[in-house]
Amino acid sequence: MQRSLFLFICVALWAPSAGALDQLVDDFEDYLDDFDLSIEWQYSKAGGPDGLFYFLNDTMNPPDGNYCMELLVDMPEKWWYNKLQRWIPEFPLDLEQYFAITFWIYGDPNLVDGAMQAMVFLWDSRGRVIRFRIPHNYVVTPEWQQVTLALDSFVEETWDDGYGTDQPDADWTDIVDAGFMVVGDVDNVAGTLYVDDIHFISELPGASVQGSIVEGDTPLSDVTVYAIGETEILQTKTDTSGEYVFETLYQGKPYRLFPMKYGYEFEPGVTSLTLLEEVTTVDFTGALSSYNNLDTTAVADPFDETGLNPDIIYRGVAQWGMSGDERPVIDVTVDKTYEVGFPDAETAEALLPGIEPNPLEGASSPGYAVEIGSSYGYDTLVFGQSFNQDYFVEVDVYCELRDDYQGGYDRVSLGARLNATNPNAPKLDAPGDQASNWACGGYALSYESDLGQIFARKYASGNDTAHTRERLEGFATDFGTMNIDDDGWRRFRIECLDDSIKFVVDGDEVALISDSEYSFGPAALHYRPAYPDFAGDLVESHHARFDNLKAGPMGVVAIDDWMLR
């Protein structure tokens, strides 16, 4: 069956022209029957059995008029997708005239989270697309709700010729069609949705977010709360009652809420949401952090045959099936095989070839290293506290020159000050998904195996529209590079002190910058393969191997160690 329902729409943040009028796409009042509806709404699919059927409905009591469109989702197989689209009256539409698209939706509670996705699409006259994923709580709520999707939050569709570009490839001044896409993420997805009154609007409604933060039963004051949007970062603080409020946000736009107080971690941690109502409440619970404090304490992990150092609390990208403390420590001198799964159509076995032991000074167990990677590829192992600021982090990295990777490469990174990341699912750079603000961003030394280059760089937190094969143009700032001539172990080191960030490889300074964008955050070991999109490609990825990890404070932390700093 096809994928979940997607309503996609595309638009950048442009101010609408004075006097712009709202544009009706469809109110479904002028059709005679299902056949009449099918003339205007064109159906298409990509492989697999049909999974989306649509009808004119006069029984659901829509909020305006008598008729709406019924979408019957019946998907026996996952990954195939179905689309519906219709021309926009008075096309081509110039999205510069509008702020958002709105529509009403009646959901189905049988469509559980993770079973399907729903998106809105906009097409230009050349068939290029921009889109927005419908928040899941709309899809599953069995009552009429109005959805407002801010056009500047839409992203380019990455399955056409523009895949991976850092600029939208659709012409936003030449939009001719609007529509829906349905994709099933599992087999046998079934449900019914209803849609009515689709409009482009020229004024974006305001919204506010409020909430309370407590420690146990005690209000927690002076907590800085960030509201991170795609084009701005706002902040406020809790008062003596533990309350906070943001009053100048907008409906239809996605934000990440991130509370921070030195010495504390918060649940639910970073919260991503698209503002659906005028007022949204998000509460947090704070507790003293259990993670290692890199601002005050030195940590080390030789990655030996005993596994990870139990004195260091690691965490990682949990959706790939391993928590941080379960990452394998392997004998790097022998070959290892692992199973490749999603997103390939069939599983395959990949080979991680044996390499030389670590010859660098201080490698107490040179034949062992921690392996970072998964059956899907990208993965991150994080340590340190979310509020750490002034620390160094150092690790030995195996850098492999690769000319056998067909159109792709491996990226191996040491990260510092990862920005506003969920402790349980951190991602230094983006995975290629279209989720808003998916990556956390931060500073890093990154090695890319096809170029044989090590980059001192800063990743942007909104780099999620970059294709995995691309070089993140527009989503990363490079401060310096170092070339390597052969395979081998290199020692990466990043030093953060106030606004000063130093990048060092094998004792040589690659870059020294003054930058204040990321002033706090944990450290990370990161791997990501950039691969072509065909079944079986992940068998080429070699994962990352790290050894001899060290981290600790950069500033004076006690009166008796000031001479050392």
Coordinates of C-alpha atoms in Angstrom, one line a residue:
M1 CA 0.0 0.0 0.0
Q2 CA 1.2 3.5 -0.2
R3 CA 2.5 5.6 2.5
S4 CA 0.6 7.6 5.1
L5 CA -1.6 10.5 4.2
F6 CA 0.5 13.5 3.5
L7 CA -0.8 17.0 2.8
F8 CA 2.0 19.0 1.4
I9 CA 2.4 22.5 0.7
C10 CA 5.3 24.7 0.0
V11 CA 6.2 28.2 0.7
A12 CA 9.1 30.3 1.9
L13 CA 8.8 33.1 4.5
W14 CA 7.6 36.0 2.4
A15 CA 5.5 38.9 3.4
P16 CA 2.2 38.9 1.4
S17 CA 1.4 41.9 -0.8
A18 CA -1.0 44.4 0.6
G19 CA -4.6 43.7 -0.2
A20 CA -4.0 40.0 -1.0
L21 CA -7.2 37.9 -0.9
D22 CA -7.6 34.4 0.5
Q23 CA -7.6 31.8 -2.3
L24 CA -10.1 28.9 -2.2
V25 CA -8.7 25.6 -3.5
D26 CA -11.9 23.5 -2.9
D27 CA -14.9 23.6 -0.6
F28 CA -16.4 20.4 -2.3
E29 CA -19.8 22.0 -2.7
D30 CA -20.0 22.1 -6.5
Y31 CA -19.7 18.4 -7.3
L32 CA -22.6 16.2 -8.4
D33 CA -21.2 12.8 -7.5
D34 CA -18.0 10.7 -7.1
F35 CA -17.4 10.7 -10.9
D36 CA -17.6 14.5 -11.0
L37 CA -15.1 14.7 -8.1
S38 CA -12.7 12.3 -9.9
I39 CA -12.6 14.7 -12.9
E40 CA -11.1 17.5 -10.8
W41 CA -9.0 15.4 -8.3
Q42 CA -6.5 13.2 -10.2
Y43 CA -5.2 10.0 -8.6
S44 CA -1.7 8.6 -9.2
K45 CA 0.4 6.0 -7.5
A46 CA 4.0 4.7 -7.4
G47 CA 4.1 0.9 -7.5
G48 CA 2.3 -1.5 -5.3
P49 CA -1.5 -2.0 -4.9
D50 CA -3.9 0.9 -4.7
G51 CA -4.2 2.2 -1.1
L52 CA -6.2 5.4 -1.3
F53 CA -9.8 5.8 -2.5
Y54 CA -11.8 9.0 -2.4
F55 CA -15.4 9.9 -2.5
L56 CA -17.8 12.8 -2.2
N57 CA -19.4 12.7 1.3
D58 CA -22.6 14.3 2.4
T59 CA -23.1 12.6 5.8
M60 CA -20.2 14.0 8.0
N61 CA -21.7 17.5 8.8
P62 CA -18.6 19.5 7.8
P63 CA -18.1 22.9 9.4
D64 CA -19.2 24.8 6.3
G65 CA -21.7 23.6 3.7
N66 CA -22.9 20.0 3.1
Y67 CA -20.1 18.2 1.3
C68 CA -16.6 17.1 2.1
M69 CA -14.1 14.7 0.6
E70 CA -13.8 11.2 2.1
L71 CA -10.4 9.5 1.9
L72 CA -10.5 5.8 2.4
V73 CA -7.0 4.5 3.4
D74 CA -6.6 0.7 2.7
M75 CA -3.0 -0.3 2.3
P76 CA -2.0 -3.9 2.3
E77 CA 1.7 -3.1 1.8
K78 CA 4.0 -0.4 3.1
W79 CA 6.3 2.1 1.3
W80 CA 4.2 2.5 -1.9
Y81 CA 2.5 5.8 -2.0
N82 CA -0.8 7.3 -3.5
K83 CA -1.4 10.9 -4.4
L84 CA -4.4 13.1 -5.1
Q85 CA -4.1 16.5 -6.7
R86 CA -6.2 19.1 -8.3
W87 CA -5.5 22.4 -10.1
I88 CA -5.8 25.6 -8.1
P89 CA -8.4 28.1 -9.4
E90 CA -6.8 31.2 -10.9
F91 CA -3.5 29.4 -11.3
P92 CA -0.5 30.0 -11.4
L93 CA -0.5 31.0 -7.7
D94 CA 2.3 33.2 -6.4
L95 CA 2.9 32.0 -2.8
E96 CA 4.5 35.3 -2.0
Q97 CA 0.9 36.5 -1.6
Y98 CA 0.1 34.1 1.3
F99 CA 1.2 33.1 4.7
A100 CA -0.4 29.7 5.2
I101 CA -2.8 27.0 3.9
T102 CA -5.7 25.9 6.0
F103 CA -8.2 23.1 5.7
W104 CA -10.5 21.1 8.0
I105 CA -9.8 17.4 8.7
Y106 CA -11.8 14.7 10.6
G107 CA -9.4 11.9 11.7
D108 CA -9.6 8.2 12.5
P109 CA -8.2 6.9 15.9
N110 CA -7.5 3.5 14.1
L111 CA -4.6 5.2 12.3
V112 CA -2.0 4.8 15.1
D113 CA 1.2 6.7 15.2
G114 CA 4.0 5.1 13.2
A115 CA 1.5 3.2 10.9
M116 CA 1.1 6.0 8.3
Q117 CA 2.0 9.5 7.4
A118 CA -0.1 12.3 5.9
M119 CA 1.2 15.3 3.8
V120 CA 0.1 18.3 1.8
F121 CA 1.7 18.8 -1.6
L122 CA 2.0 21.8 -3.9
W123 CA 3.1 21.4 -7.5
D124 CA 4.5 24.0 -9.9
S125 CA 3.9 23.9 -13.7
R126 CA 6.9 21.6 -14.2
G127 CA 5.7 19.0 -11.7
R128 CA 8.2 20.0 -8.9
V129 CA 6.9 19.7 -5.4
I130 CA 6.9 21.3 -2.0
R131 CA 5.3 19.7 1.1
F132 CA 4.3 19.7 4.8
R133 CA 3.6 16.6 6.9
I134 CA 0.2 16.8 8.7
P135 CA 0.7 16.6 12.5
H136 CA -0.3 13.1 13.6
N137 CA -2.8 14.2 16.3
Y138 CA -5.0 15.7 13.5
V139 CA -5.0 12.4 11.7
V140 CA -6.2 10.4 14.7
T141 CA -8.8 12.8 16.2
P142 CA -12.4 11.9 15.3
E143 CA -13.8 15.4 15.2
W144 CA -13.5 18.3 12.8
Q145 CA -10.4 20.4 13.4
Q146 CA -9.0 23.2 11.3
V147 CA -5.4 22.8 10.3
T148 CA -3.2 25.9 9.7
L149 CA 0.2 25.2 8.0
A150 CA 2.6 28.1 7.7
L151 CA 4.0 28.2 4.2
D152 CA 7.5 29.2 5.3
S153 CA 7.6 25.8 7.1
F154 CA 7.1 23.8 3.9
V155 CA 10.1 21.9 2.4
E156 CA 11.1 20.8 -1.0
E157 CA 10.1 17.3 -2.1
T158 CA 13.3 15.3 -2.3
W159 CA 12.1 12.6 -4.7
D160 CA 12.4 14.6 -7.9
D161 CA 15.4 16.0 -9.9
G162 CA 16.1 18.5 -7.2
Y163 CA 16.8 15.9 -4.5
G164 CA 19.4 17.2 -2.1
T165 CA 19.6 20.8 -3.3
D166 CA 19.8 23.5 -0.5
Q167 CA 17.3 25.7 -2.3
P168 CA 13.7 24.7 -3.1
D169 CA 13.7 23.6 -6.7
A170 CA 10.0 24.2 -7.2
D171 CA 9.0 27.7 -8.5
W172 CA 7.0 29.2 -5.6
T173 CA 5.6 31.9 -7.9
D174 CA 4.2 29.2 -10.3
I175 CA 2.1 26.9 -8.2
V176 CA -0.6 25.2 -10.2
D177 CA -1.8 22.1 -8.2
A178 CA -2.4 21.2 -4.5
G179 CA -3.0 17.8 -3.1
F180 CA -2.5 15.0 -0.7
M181 CA -0.1 12.0 -0.4
V182 CA -0.7 8.8 1.6
V183 CA 2.1 6.4 2.6
G184 CA 1.9 3.4 4.9
D185 CA 4.8 2.8 7.1
V186 CA 3.7 -0.8 7.9
D187 CA 1.6 -3.4 6.2
N188 CA -2.2 -3.5 6.4
V189 CA -3.0 0.1 7.3
A190 CA -6.7 1.0 7.2
G191 CA -8.8 4.1 8.2
T192 CA -11.0 6.9 6.9
L193 CA -10.2 10.6 6.8
Y194 CA -12.4 13.5 5.8
V195 CA -11.2 16.9 4.4
D196 CA -13.0 20.1 3.7
D197 CA -12.5 23.8 2.8
I198 CA -8.9 24.1 1.6
H199 CA -7.7 27.7 1.4
F200 CA -4.6 29.8 1.1
I201 CA -4.7 32.6 3.6
S202 CA -2.9 35.9 3.6
E203 CA -2.7 36.4 7.4
L204 CA -1.0 34.0 9.8
P205 CA -2.9 33.6 13.1
G206 CA -0.9 34.2 16.3
A207 CA -0.3 31.6 19.0
S208 CA 1.2 31.3 22.5
V209 CA 2.9 28.5 24.4
Q210 CA 2.8 28.3 28.2
G211 CA 3.6 25.9 30.9
S212 CA 5.1 25.1 34.3
I213 CA 8.4 23.5 35.3
V214 CA 8.7 21.7 38.6
E215 CA 11.3 19.7 40.5
G216 CA 9.2 17.0 42.3
D217 CA 6.4 19.1 43.8
T218 CA 8.4 22.3 43.9
P219 CA 8.2 25.0 41.3
L220 CA 11.5 25.5 39.5
S221 CA 12.3 29.2 38.9
D222 CA 14.9 30.8 36.7
V223 CA 14.8 28.1 34.1
T224 CA 15.7 29.5 30.6
V225 CA 13.2 28.1 28.1
Y226 CA 14.0 28.4 24.4
A227 CA 11.5 28.4 21.5
I228 CA 13.5 27.4 18.5
G229 CA 11.9 28.1 15.1
E230 CA 13.2 27.8 11.6
T231 CA 14.1 31.5 11.3
E232 CA 14.3 32.7 15.0
I233 CA 15.2 31.6 18.5
L234 CA 13.2 33.1 21.4
Q235 CA 13.8 32.7 25.1
T236 CA 12.1 33.4 28.4
K237 CA 12.5 32.3 32.0
T238 CA 10.3 30.7 34.6
D239 CA 9.1 33.0 37.4
T240 CA 9.0 32.1 41.1
S241 CA 5.9 29.9 40.5
G242 CA 7.8 27.9 37.8
E243 CA 5.6 29.4 35.0
Y244 CA 6.7 30.5 31.6
V245 CA 5.0 31.9 28.5
F246 CA 5.8 32.7 24.9
E247 CA 3.1 35.1 23.5
T248 CA 4.4 36.0 20.0
L249 CA 4.5 32.7 18.2
Y250 CA 2.4 31.6 15.2
Q251 CA -0.1 28.9 14.4
G252 CA 0.9 26.4 11.8
K253 CA 4.6 26.8 12.5
P254 CA 6.9 24.1 14.0
Y255 CA 9.0 24.9 17.1
R256 CA 11.3 23.1 19.5
L257 CA 10.9 23.9 23.2
F258 CA 14.1 23.4 25.2
P259 CA 14.4 24.2 29.0
M260 CA 17.8 24.8 30.4
K261 CA 19.1 25.3 33.9
Y262 CA 22.7 24.6 35.0
G263 CA 22.9 21.2 36.8
Y264 CA 19.5 20.0 35.6
E265 CA 18.0 17.8 32.9
F266 CA 14.4 17.9 31.9
E267 CA 11.6 15.6 30.9
P268 CA 10.3 15.3 28.3
G269 CA 13.5 17.1 27.1
V270 CA 13.4 18.9 23.8
T271 CA 9.8 18.9 22.6
S272 CA 9.0 19.4 18.9
L273 CA 5.5 20.5 18.0
T274 CA 3.6 22.3 15.4
L275 CA 1.3 24.9 17.0
L276 CA -2.2 23.8 16.3
E277 CA -4.2 26.0 18.6
E278 CA -4.1 29.6 19.8
V279 CA -2.8 28.4 23.2
T280 CA -0.6 25.3 23.7
T281 CA 0.5 24.1 27.2
V282 CA 3.8 22.2 27.6
D283 CA 4.9 21.3 31.1
F284 CA 8.4 20.0 32.1
T285 CA 9.8 18.2 35.1
G286 CA 13.4 18.9 36.2
A287 CA 15.9 16.8 38.1
L288 CA 19.6 17.0 38.9
S289 CA 21.5 15.7 35.9
S290 CA 22.9 12.1 36.1
Y291 CA 25.2 12.7 33.1
N292 CA 28.9 13.3 33.5
N293 CA 29.8 17.0 33.9
L294 CA 32.5 17.8 31.4
D295 CA 32.8 21.3 32.8
T296 CA 34.2 20.1 36.1
T297 CA 35.2 16.4 35.7
A298 CA 37.7 14.6 33.5
V299 CA 36.4 11.4 31.9
A300 CA 38.2 8.7 29.9
D301 CA 37.2 5.5 28.0
P302 CA 39.9 3.3 26.4
F303 CA 37.2 1.1 24.7
D304 CA 38.9 -2.1 25.6
E305 CA 37.7 -5.7 25.7
T306 CA 35.6 -5.1 28.8
G307 CA 33.2 -2.8 26.9
L308 CA 32.2 0.7 27.6
N309 CA 33.4 2.4 30.7
P310 CA 30.5 2.1 33.2
D311 CA 31.5 5.4 34.8
I312 CA 30.5 7.3 31.7
I313 CA 26.7 7.6 30.9
Y314 CA 26.3 7.4 27.2
R315 CA 23.1 7.9 25.2
G316 CA 22.3 7.6 21.6
V317 CA 19.8 7.4 18.8
A318 CA 17.4 5.1 20.4
Q319 CA 15.2 4.4 17.3
W320 CA 17.9 2.3 15.8
G321 CA 17.5 -0.3 18.5
M322 CA 20.5 0.4 20.7
S323 CA 20.8 2.7 23.7
G324 CA 24.1 4.5 24.3
D325 CA 25.4 2.0 26.8
E326 CA 24.8 -0.9 24.4
R327 CA 27.2 0.2 21.6
P328 CA 29.5 -2.6 20.7
V329 CA 33.2 -2.5 21.5
I330 CA 34.9 -4.7 18.8
D331 CA 38.2 -6.2 17.9
V332 CA 39.0 -4.0 15.0
T333 CA 41.7 -6.4 13.6
V334 CA 39.1 -9.0 12.5
D335 CA 36.4 -8.8 9.9
K336 CA 32.8 -8.4 11.2
T337 CA 29.5 -8.9 9.4
Y338 CA 26.2 -7.2 10.2
E339 CA 22.7 -7.2 8.8
V340 CA 21.4 -4.4 6.7
G341 CA 17.7 -3.6 7.1
F342 CA 15.5 -0.6 6.5
P343 CA 15.3 1.2 4.1
D344 CA 16.4 -1.5 1.7
A345 CA 13.7 -3.6 0.2
E346 CA 15.4 -6.8 1.3
T347 CA 17.9 -7.5 4.1
A348 CA 21.5 -8.0 3.2
E349 CA 24.8 -8.8 5.0
A350 CA 27.5 -6.1 5.1
L351 CA 31.2 -6.5 5.9
L352 CA 33.1 -4.3 8.2
P353 CA 36.7 -5.2 7.3
G354 CA 39.5 -5.6 9.8
I355 CA 41.9 -2.7 10.2
E356 CA 45.3 -2.1 11.9
P357 CA 45.5 -1.7 15.7
N358 CA 45.7 1.9 17.0
P359 CA 49.4 2.9 17.0
L360 CA 48.9 6.3 18.7
E361 CA 50.4 7.1 22.0
G362 CA 48.1 6.3 25.0
A363 CA 46.1 3.6 23.2
S364 CA 46.0 1.1 26.0
S365 CA 44.0 -1.5 24.1
P366 CA 45.0 -0.8 20.5
G367 CA 43.1 -3.7 19.0
Y368 CA 39.7 -2.6 20.4
A369 CA 37.4 0.3 19.5
V370 CA 33.8 1.3 19.8
E371 CA 31.8 0.8 16.6
I372 CA 29.3 3.6 15.8
G373 CA 26.7 2.7 13.2
S374 CA 23.5 0.7 12.6
S375 CA 21.8 -1.3 10.0
Y376 CA 20.4 2.0 8.6
G377 CA 23.7 3.8 8.9
Y378 CA 23.8 7.1 10.8
D379 CA 24.1 7.1 14.5
T380 CA 25.4 9.2 17.4
L381 CA 26.9 8.4 20.8
V382 CA 26.6 11.3 23.2
F383 CA 28.1 12.0 26.6
G384 CA 28.2 15.0 28.9
Q385 CA 25.5 17.3 30.1
S386 CA 23.2 19.4 28.0
F387 CA 24.5 22.6 29.8
N388 CA 28.2 21.9 29.4
Q389 CA 30.1 24.8 28.0
D390 CA 33.9 24.9 28.6
Y391 CA 35.5 21.6 27.9
F392 CA 37.8 19.7 25.6
V393 CA 37.0 16.4 23.9
E394 CA 39.6 14.1 22.3
V395 CA 39.3 10.8 20.5
D396 CA 41.3 8.6 18.1
V397 CA 39.4 8.1 14.8
Y398 CA 40.1 5.6 12.1
C399 CA 40.1 7.5 8.7
E400 CA 39.8 5.3 5.7
L401 CA 40.4 6.5 2.1
R402 CA 37.6 5.0 -0.1
D403 CA 37.4 4.9 -3.9
D404 CA 35.1 1.9 -3.9
Y405 CA 32.0 3.6 -2.5
Q406 CA 29.8 3.9 -5.6
G407 CA 28.8 7.6 -5.6
G408 CA 28.8 8.0 -1.8
Y409 CA 31.1 8.2 1.2
D410 CA 31.4 7.7 5.0
R411 CA 31.4 10.6 7.4
V412 CA 33.0 10.2 10.8
S413 CA 32.7 13.0 13.3
L414 CA 33.7 14.2 16.7
G415 CA 31.2 16.7 17.9
A416 CA 31.1 19.3 20.7
R417 CA 28.3 21.6 22.1
L418 CA 25.5 19.8 20.3
N419 CA 22.7 22.3 20.2
A420 CA 19.4 21.7 22.0
T421 CA 19.4 18.0 21.4
N422 CA 17.0 15.5 22.9
P423 CA 19.4 13.4 25.2
N424 CA 17.8 10.2 24.0
A425 CA 17.9 10.9 20.3
P426 CA 20.7 13.2 19.4
K427 CA 21.7 13.8 15.7
L428 CA 24.7 16.0 14.9
D429 CA 23.9 16.4 11.3
A430 CA 20.6 15.7 9.5
P431 CA 19.5 12.2 8.5
G432 CA 17.9 13.4 5.3
D433 CA 14.4 13.4 6.7
Q434 CA 12.0 16.3 6.1
A435 CA 11.1 16.7 9.8
S436 CA 11.5 20.3 10.9
N437 CA 14.7 21.1 12.9
W438 CA 15.5 17.4 13.1
A439 CA 19.2 17.8 13.5
C440 CA 20.7 19.4 16.5
G441 CA 23.8 21.1 15.0
G442 CA 27.0 21.9 16.8
Y443 CA 30.8 22.1 16.2
A444 CA 32.7 19.1 14.8
L445 CA 35.7 17.6 13.2
S446 CA 34.4 15.5 10.4
Y447 CA 36.2 13.1 8.1
E448 CA 34.7 12.3 4.7
S449 CA 36.2 9.2 3.1
D450 CA 35.9 9.9 -0.6
L451 CA 37.7 13.2 -0.4
G452 CA 40.3 12.2 2.1
Q453 CA 39.6 15.4 4.0
I454 CA 39.0 16.3 7.6
F455 CA 36.8 19.4 8.1
A456 CA 36.6 21.8 11.0
R457 CA 33.0 22.9 10.8
K458 CA 29.8 24.0 12.4
Y459 CA 26.6 22.2 11.5
A460 CA 23.3 24.1 11.3
S461 CA 20.4 22.9 13.4
G462 CA 18.0 23.1 10.5
N463 CA 19.9 21.0 7.9
D464 CA 17.3 18.4 7.6
T465 CA 16.4 19.0 3.9
A466 CA 19.9 18.1 2.7
H467 CA 20.2 14.8 0.9
T468 CA 22.5 12.2 2.5
R469 CA 24.7 12.3 -0.7
E470 CA 25.2 16.0 -0.7
R471 CA 27.8 18.1 1.0
L472 CA 25.4 20.1 3.2
E473 CA 25.9 23.3 1.2
G474 CA 24.0 25.9 3.2
F475 CA 23.8 23.7 6.3
A476 CA 27.5 23.6 7.4
T477 CA 30.2 26.2 7.7
D478 CA 33.7 25.0 7.2
F479 CA 36.5 26.8 9.0
G480 CA 39.5 24.7 7.8
T481 CA 40.5 21.4 6.3
M482 CA 43.3 18.9 6.5
N483 CA 44.1 16.3 3.8
I484 CA 45.2 12.7 4.6
D485 CA 47.2 10.6 2.2
D486 CA 46.5 7.1 3.5
D487 CA 44.4 5.0 5.8
G488 CA 45.1 5.2 9.5
W489 CA 44.3 6.4 13.0
R490 CA 44.1 10.2 13.6
R491 CA 43.7 12.0 16.9
F492 CA 40.8 14.5 16.8
R493 CA 40.5 17.2 19.5
I494 CA 38.1 20.1 20.0
E495 CA 38.5 22.7 22.7
C496 CA 35.7 25.0 23.8
L497 CA 36.2 28.0 26.1
D498 CA 33.8 30.8 26.1
D499 CA 33.4 31.9 22.4
S500 CA 36.7 30.3 21.4
I501 CA 36.6 26.9 19.5
K502 CA 39.9 25.2 18.6
F503 CA 40.0 22.2 16.2
V504 CA 43.2 20.1 16.4
V505 CA 44.2 16.9 14.5
D506 CA 47.3 15.0 15.4
G507 CA 48.5 18.0 17.4
D508 CA 48.2 20.4 14.5
E509 CA 45.7 23.2 14.6
V510 CA 43.2 23.0 11.8
A511 CA 41.1 26.1 12.8
L512 CA 40.7 28.5 15.7
I513 CA 37.5 30.5 15.6
S514 CA 35.5 32.9 17.8
D515 CA 31.8 31.9 17.5
S516 CA 28.9 32.2 20.0
E517 CA 26.1 30.4 18.1
Y518 CA 26.4 27.2 20.1
S519 CA 27.3 28.1 23.7
F520 CA 26.5 24.9 25.4
G521 CA 25.7 21.2 24.8
P522 CA 27.2 17.7 25.2
A523 CA 29.9 16.0 23.1
A524 CA 29.4 13.2 20.6
L525 CA 30.9 10.5 18.4
H526 CA 29.0 10.4 15.2
Y527 CA 28.8 8.3 12.0
R528 CA 26.8 8.8 8.8
P529 CA 27.1 7.1 5.4
A530 CA 26.1 9.1 2.4
Y531 CA 25.0 6.5 -0.1
P532 CA 23.1 6.2 -3.4
D533 CA 19.5 5.3 -3.3
F534 CA 19.2 1.8 -4.4
A535 CA 18.5 -1.5 -2.7
G536 CA 21.6 -3.0 -1.2
D537 CA 23.7 0.2 -1.1
L538 CA 24.2 0.1 2.7
V539 CA 26.3 -3.0 2.4
E540 CA 29.1 -0.6 1.3
S541 CA 29.1 1.5 4.6
H542 CA 32.0 0.7 6.9
H543 CA 30.7 2.3 10.1
A544 CA 33.0 4.4 12.4
R545 CA 35.6 3.2 14.9
F546 CA 36.7 5.3 17.8
D547 CA 39.4 4.7 20.4
N548 CA 41.0 6.3 23.5
L549 CA 38.3 8.9 24.4
K550 CA 39.1 11.7 26.8
A551 CA 37.2 14.8 27.8
G552 CA 37.2 17.3 30.7
P553 CA 37.1 21.0 31.7
M554 CA 38.9 23.7 29.9
G555 CA 38.5 26.4 32.6
V556 CA 39.8 26.7 36.2
V557 CA 37.6 24.4 38.2
A558 CA 39.4 24.5 41.6
I559 CA 41.9 26.7 43.3
D560 CA 44.5 24.0 43.4
D561 CA 44.5 23.4 39.6
W562 CA 44.7 27.0 38.3
M563 CA 48.4 26.6 37.3
L564 CA 47.3 23.7 35.0
R565 CA 44.9 25.9 33.1

